[in-house]
mmCIF file of C-alpha atoms in Angstrom:
data_model
loop_
_atom_site.group_PDB
_atom_site.id
_atom_site.type_symbol
_atom_site.label_atom_id
_atom_site.label_comp_id
_atom_site.label_asym_id
_atom_site.label_seq_id
_atom_site.Cartn_x
_atom_site.Cartn_y
_atom_site.Cartn_z
ATOM 1 C CA UNK A 1 -30.948 16.989 88.938
ATOM 2 C CA UNK A 2 -32.792 13.902 87.615
ATOM 3 C CA UNK A 3 -36.476 13.885 87.572
ATOM 4 C CA UNK A 4 -38.099 11.405 89.810
ATOM 5 C CA UNK A 5 -39.669 8.295 88.165
ATOM 6 C CA UNK A 6 -43.362 7.586 88.607
ATOM 7 C CA UNK A 7 -44.197 4.893 91.326
ATOM 8 C CA UNK A 8 -46.136 1.761 90.813
ATOM 9 C CA UNK A 9 -49.965 2.542 90.621
ATOM 10 C CA UNK A 10 -49.221 6.196 89.693
ATOM 11 C CA UNK A 11 -51.055 7.375 86.803
ATOM 12 C CA UNK A 12 -49.043 8.644 83.936
ATOM 13 C CA UNK A 13 -50.223 10.678 81.119
ATOM 14 C CA UNK A 14 -48.977 9.806 77.766
ATOM 15 C CA UNK A 15 -51.417 11.810 75.704
ATOM 16 C CA UNK A 16 -50.155 13.429 72.561
ATOM 17 C CA UNK A 17 -48.443 16.732 73.366
ATOM 18 C CA UNK A 18 -49.578 18.620 70.366
ATOM 19 C CA UNK A 19 -48.208 22.277 70.323
ATOM 20 C CA UNK A 20 -46.107 21.202 73.490
ATOM 21 C CA UNK A 21 -44.135 18.621 71.421
ATOM 22 C CA UNK A 22 -41.715 21.294 70.191
ATOM 23 C CA UNK A 23 -40.481 21.930 73.651
ATOM 24 C CA UNK A 24 -40.635 18.324 75.158
ATOM 25 C CA UNK A 25 -37.620 16.371 75.953
ATOM 26 C CA UNK A 26 -37.085 12.578 76.369
ATOM 27 C CA UNK A 27 -37.462 11.051 79.883
ATOM 28 C CA UNK A 28 -37.719 7.845 81.601
ATOM 29 C CA UNK A 29 -41.269 7.649 83.084
ATOM 30 C CA UNK A 30 -40.848 4.785 85.471
ATOM 31 C CA UNK A 31 -38.380 2.075 86.223
ATOM 32 C CA UNK A 32 -38.549 -0.997 88.428
ATOM 33 C CA UNK A 33 -36.383 -4.048 88.531
ATOM 34 C CA UNK A 34 -38.532 -5.626 85.698
ATOM 35 C CA UNK A 35 -39.792 -2.858 83.428
ATOM 36 C CA UNK A 36 -38.904 0.598 82.180
ATOM 37 C CA UNK A 37 -41.035 3.004 80.298
ATOM 38 C CA UNK A 38 -39.287 5.580 78.154
ATOM 39 C CA UNK A 39 -41.072 8.736 76.608
ATOM 40 C CA UNK A 40 -38.578 9.490 73.850
ATOM 41 C CA UNK A 41 -38.934 12.669 71.838
ATOM 42 C CA UNK A 42 -37.398 12.977 68.327
ATOM 43 C CA UNK A 43 -36.680 15.974 66.096
ATOM 44 C CA UNK A 44 -37.542 15.647 62.531
ATOM 45 C CA UNK A 45 -34.890 13.656 60.790
ATOM 46 C CA UNK A 46 -33.335 12.550 64.143
ATOM 47 C CA UNK A 47 -31.958 9.094 64.127
ATOM 48 C CA UNK A 48 -31.337 6.644 66.958
ATOM 49 C CA UNK A 49 -28.402 4.477 66.467
ATOM 50 C CA UNK A 50 -28.787 0.748 66.020
ATOM 51 C CA UNK A 51 -28.793 -1.114 69.191
ATOM 52 C CA UNK A 52 -30.585 -4.062 70.926
ATOM 53 C CA UNK A 53 -31.927 -5.049 74.338
ATOM 54 C CA UNK A 54 -32.030 -8.630 75.781
ATOM 55 C CA UNK A 55 -35.705 -9.069 76.114
ATOM 56 C CA UNK A 56 -38.828 -8.323 74.010
ATOM 57 C CA UNK A 57 -39.603 -4.506 73.732
ATOM 58 C CA UNK A 58 -42.534 -2.424 72.580
ATOM 59 C CA UNK A 59 -42.201 0.732 70.522
ATOM 60 C CA UNK A 60 -45.425 2.794 70.364
ATOM 61 C CA UNK A 61 -45.662 6.006 68.303
ATOM 62 C CA UNK A 62 -47.762 8.400 70.108
ATOM 63 C CA UNK A 63 -47.458 11.185 67.606
ATOM 64 C CA UNK A 64 -45.600 12.031 64.425
ATOM 65 C CA UNK A 65 -43.980 9.471 62.237
ATOM 66 C CA UNK A 66 -41.133 7.254 62.853
ATOM 67 C CA UNK A 67 -39.558 4.334 61.187
ATOM 68 C CA UNK A 68 -38.215 1.268 62.963
ATOM 69 C CA UNK A 69 -34.991 0.028 61.048
ATOM 70 C CA UNK A 70 -33.788 -3.449 61.461
ATOM 71 C CA UNK A 71 -31.711 -5.945 59.485
ATOM 72 C CA UNK A 72 -34.808 -7.314 57.854
ATOM 73 C CA UNK A 73 -36.225 -3.984 56.674
ATOM 74 C CA UNK A 74 -38.238 -1.017 57.889
ATOM 75 C CA UNK A 75 -41.554 -0.588 59.641
ATOM 76 C CA UNK A 76 -43.199 2.904 59.405
ATOM 77 C CA UNK A 77 -45.147 3.801 62.458
ATOM 78 C CA UNK A 78 -47.593 6.645 62.815
ATOM 79 C CA UNK A 79 -49.611 8.010 65.959
ATOM 80 C CA UNK A 80 -51.370 5.069 67.657
ATOM 81 C CA UNK A 81 -49.419 2.292 65.990
ATOM 82 C CA UNK A 82 -46.888 0.094 67.878
ATOM 83 C CA UNK A 83 -44.604 -2.863 67.201
ATOM 84 C CA UNK A 84 -43.196 -5.571 69.498
ATOM 85 C CA UNK A 85 -39.664 -6.365 68.876
ATOM 86 C CA UNK A 86 -38.230 -9.880 69.338
ATOM 87 C CA UNK A 87 -35.636 -10.341 72.177
ATOM 88 C CA UNK A 88 -32.104 -9.246 71.066
ATOM 89 C CA UNK A 89 -33.401 -7.763 67.816
ATOM 90 C CA UNK A 90 -31.036 -5.051 66.481
ATOM 91 C CA UNK A 91 -32.861 -1.887 65.644
ATOM 92 C CA UNK A 92 -32.739 1.869 65.348
ATOM 93 C CA UNK A 93 -35.435 4.654 64.950
ATOM 94 C CA UNK A 94 -35.506 7.283 62.326
ATOM 95 C CA UNK A 95 -37.913 10.257 62.961
ATOM 96 C CA UNK A 96 -39.528 11.581 59.587
ATOM 97 C CA UNK A 97 -41.272 14.373 61.609
ATOM 98 C CA UNK A 98 -41.167 15.773 65.231
ATOM 99 C CA UNK A 99 -42.286 12.533 67.046
ATOM 100 C CA UNK A 100 -42.895 11.027 70.482
ATOM 101 C CA UNK A 101 -42.534 7.288 71.097
ATOM 102 C CA UNK A 102 -43.377 5.271 74.217
ATOM 103 C CA UNK A 103 -40.846 2.435 74.668
ATOM 104 C CA UNK A 104 -41.621 -0.370 77.041
ATOM 105 C CA UNK A 105 -38.458 -2.339 78.032
ATOM 106 C CA UNK A 106 -38.457 -5.615 79.905
ATOM 107 C CA UNK A 107 -35.693 -5.619 82.485
ATOM 108 C CA UNK A 108 -33.708 -8.326 84.335
ATOM 109 C CA UNK A 109 -32.692 -7.143 87.649
ATOM 110 C CA UNK A 110 -33.023 -3.651 86.497
ATOM 111 C CA UNK A 111 -30.946 -3.970 83.414
ATOM 112 C CA UNK A 112 -32.169 -4.150 79.707
ATOM 113 C CA UNK A 113 -28.995 -5.726 78.275
ATOM 114 C CA UNK A 114 -28.137 -8.747 80.510
ATOM 115 C CA UNK A 115 -24.918 -6.947 81.464
ATOM 116 C CA UNK A 116 -26.049 -6.299 85.147
ATOM 117 C CA UNK A 117 -28.387 -9.237 85.651
ATOM 118 C CA UNK A 118 -27.863 -12.281 87.744
ATOM 119 C CA UNK A 119 -25.820 -13.994 84.939
ATOM 120 C CA UNK A 120 -23.577 -11.128 84.414
ATOM 121 C CA UNK A 121 -19.836 -11.843 84.330
ATOM 122 C CA UNK A 122 -17.834 -10.862 87.418
ATOM 123 C CA UNK A 123 -15.998 -7.578 86.991
ATOM 124 C CA UNK A 124 -12.367 -7.324 87.962
#
C-alpha cells in the first residue's frame, strides 16, 4: 500500500533524522500536477544512475554527504547545501555517507520528463 502524499498547505517536516536515518526509506512527500517533493535516503556509497528531467530541479542535502555528478563535473553537497539543476541536465547522485536529500521537481501535467505532458506523442 502506497503512503499518502501530503496535501497543499500541509506542514511537512524535513528536519534531519539523526539516529532515525539508519531506518528511513525514500518517499514522495507531495505531488501535484506542477510540483513533486522527494525525500531520498541513500546508504553510504549508494549511487543513483544518471538521468535527467525536463525542467529545472533542486537537490537539497538535508544530512550526510552526496556528490552530484554531471557531464561537466562533480558538486559536493553537505547538510544544508543545495544546487539548482538546469532543465534537461543529465546527472546522478553518489552518497559518500548515509544521507538524505530533498529533491524538488517541476512537473508538466504531473510528469517530470515531458513524456506525459500535453506535447506527448500519441501512443498506439
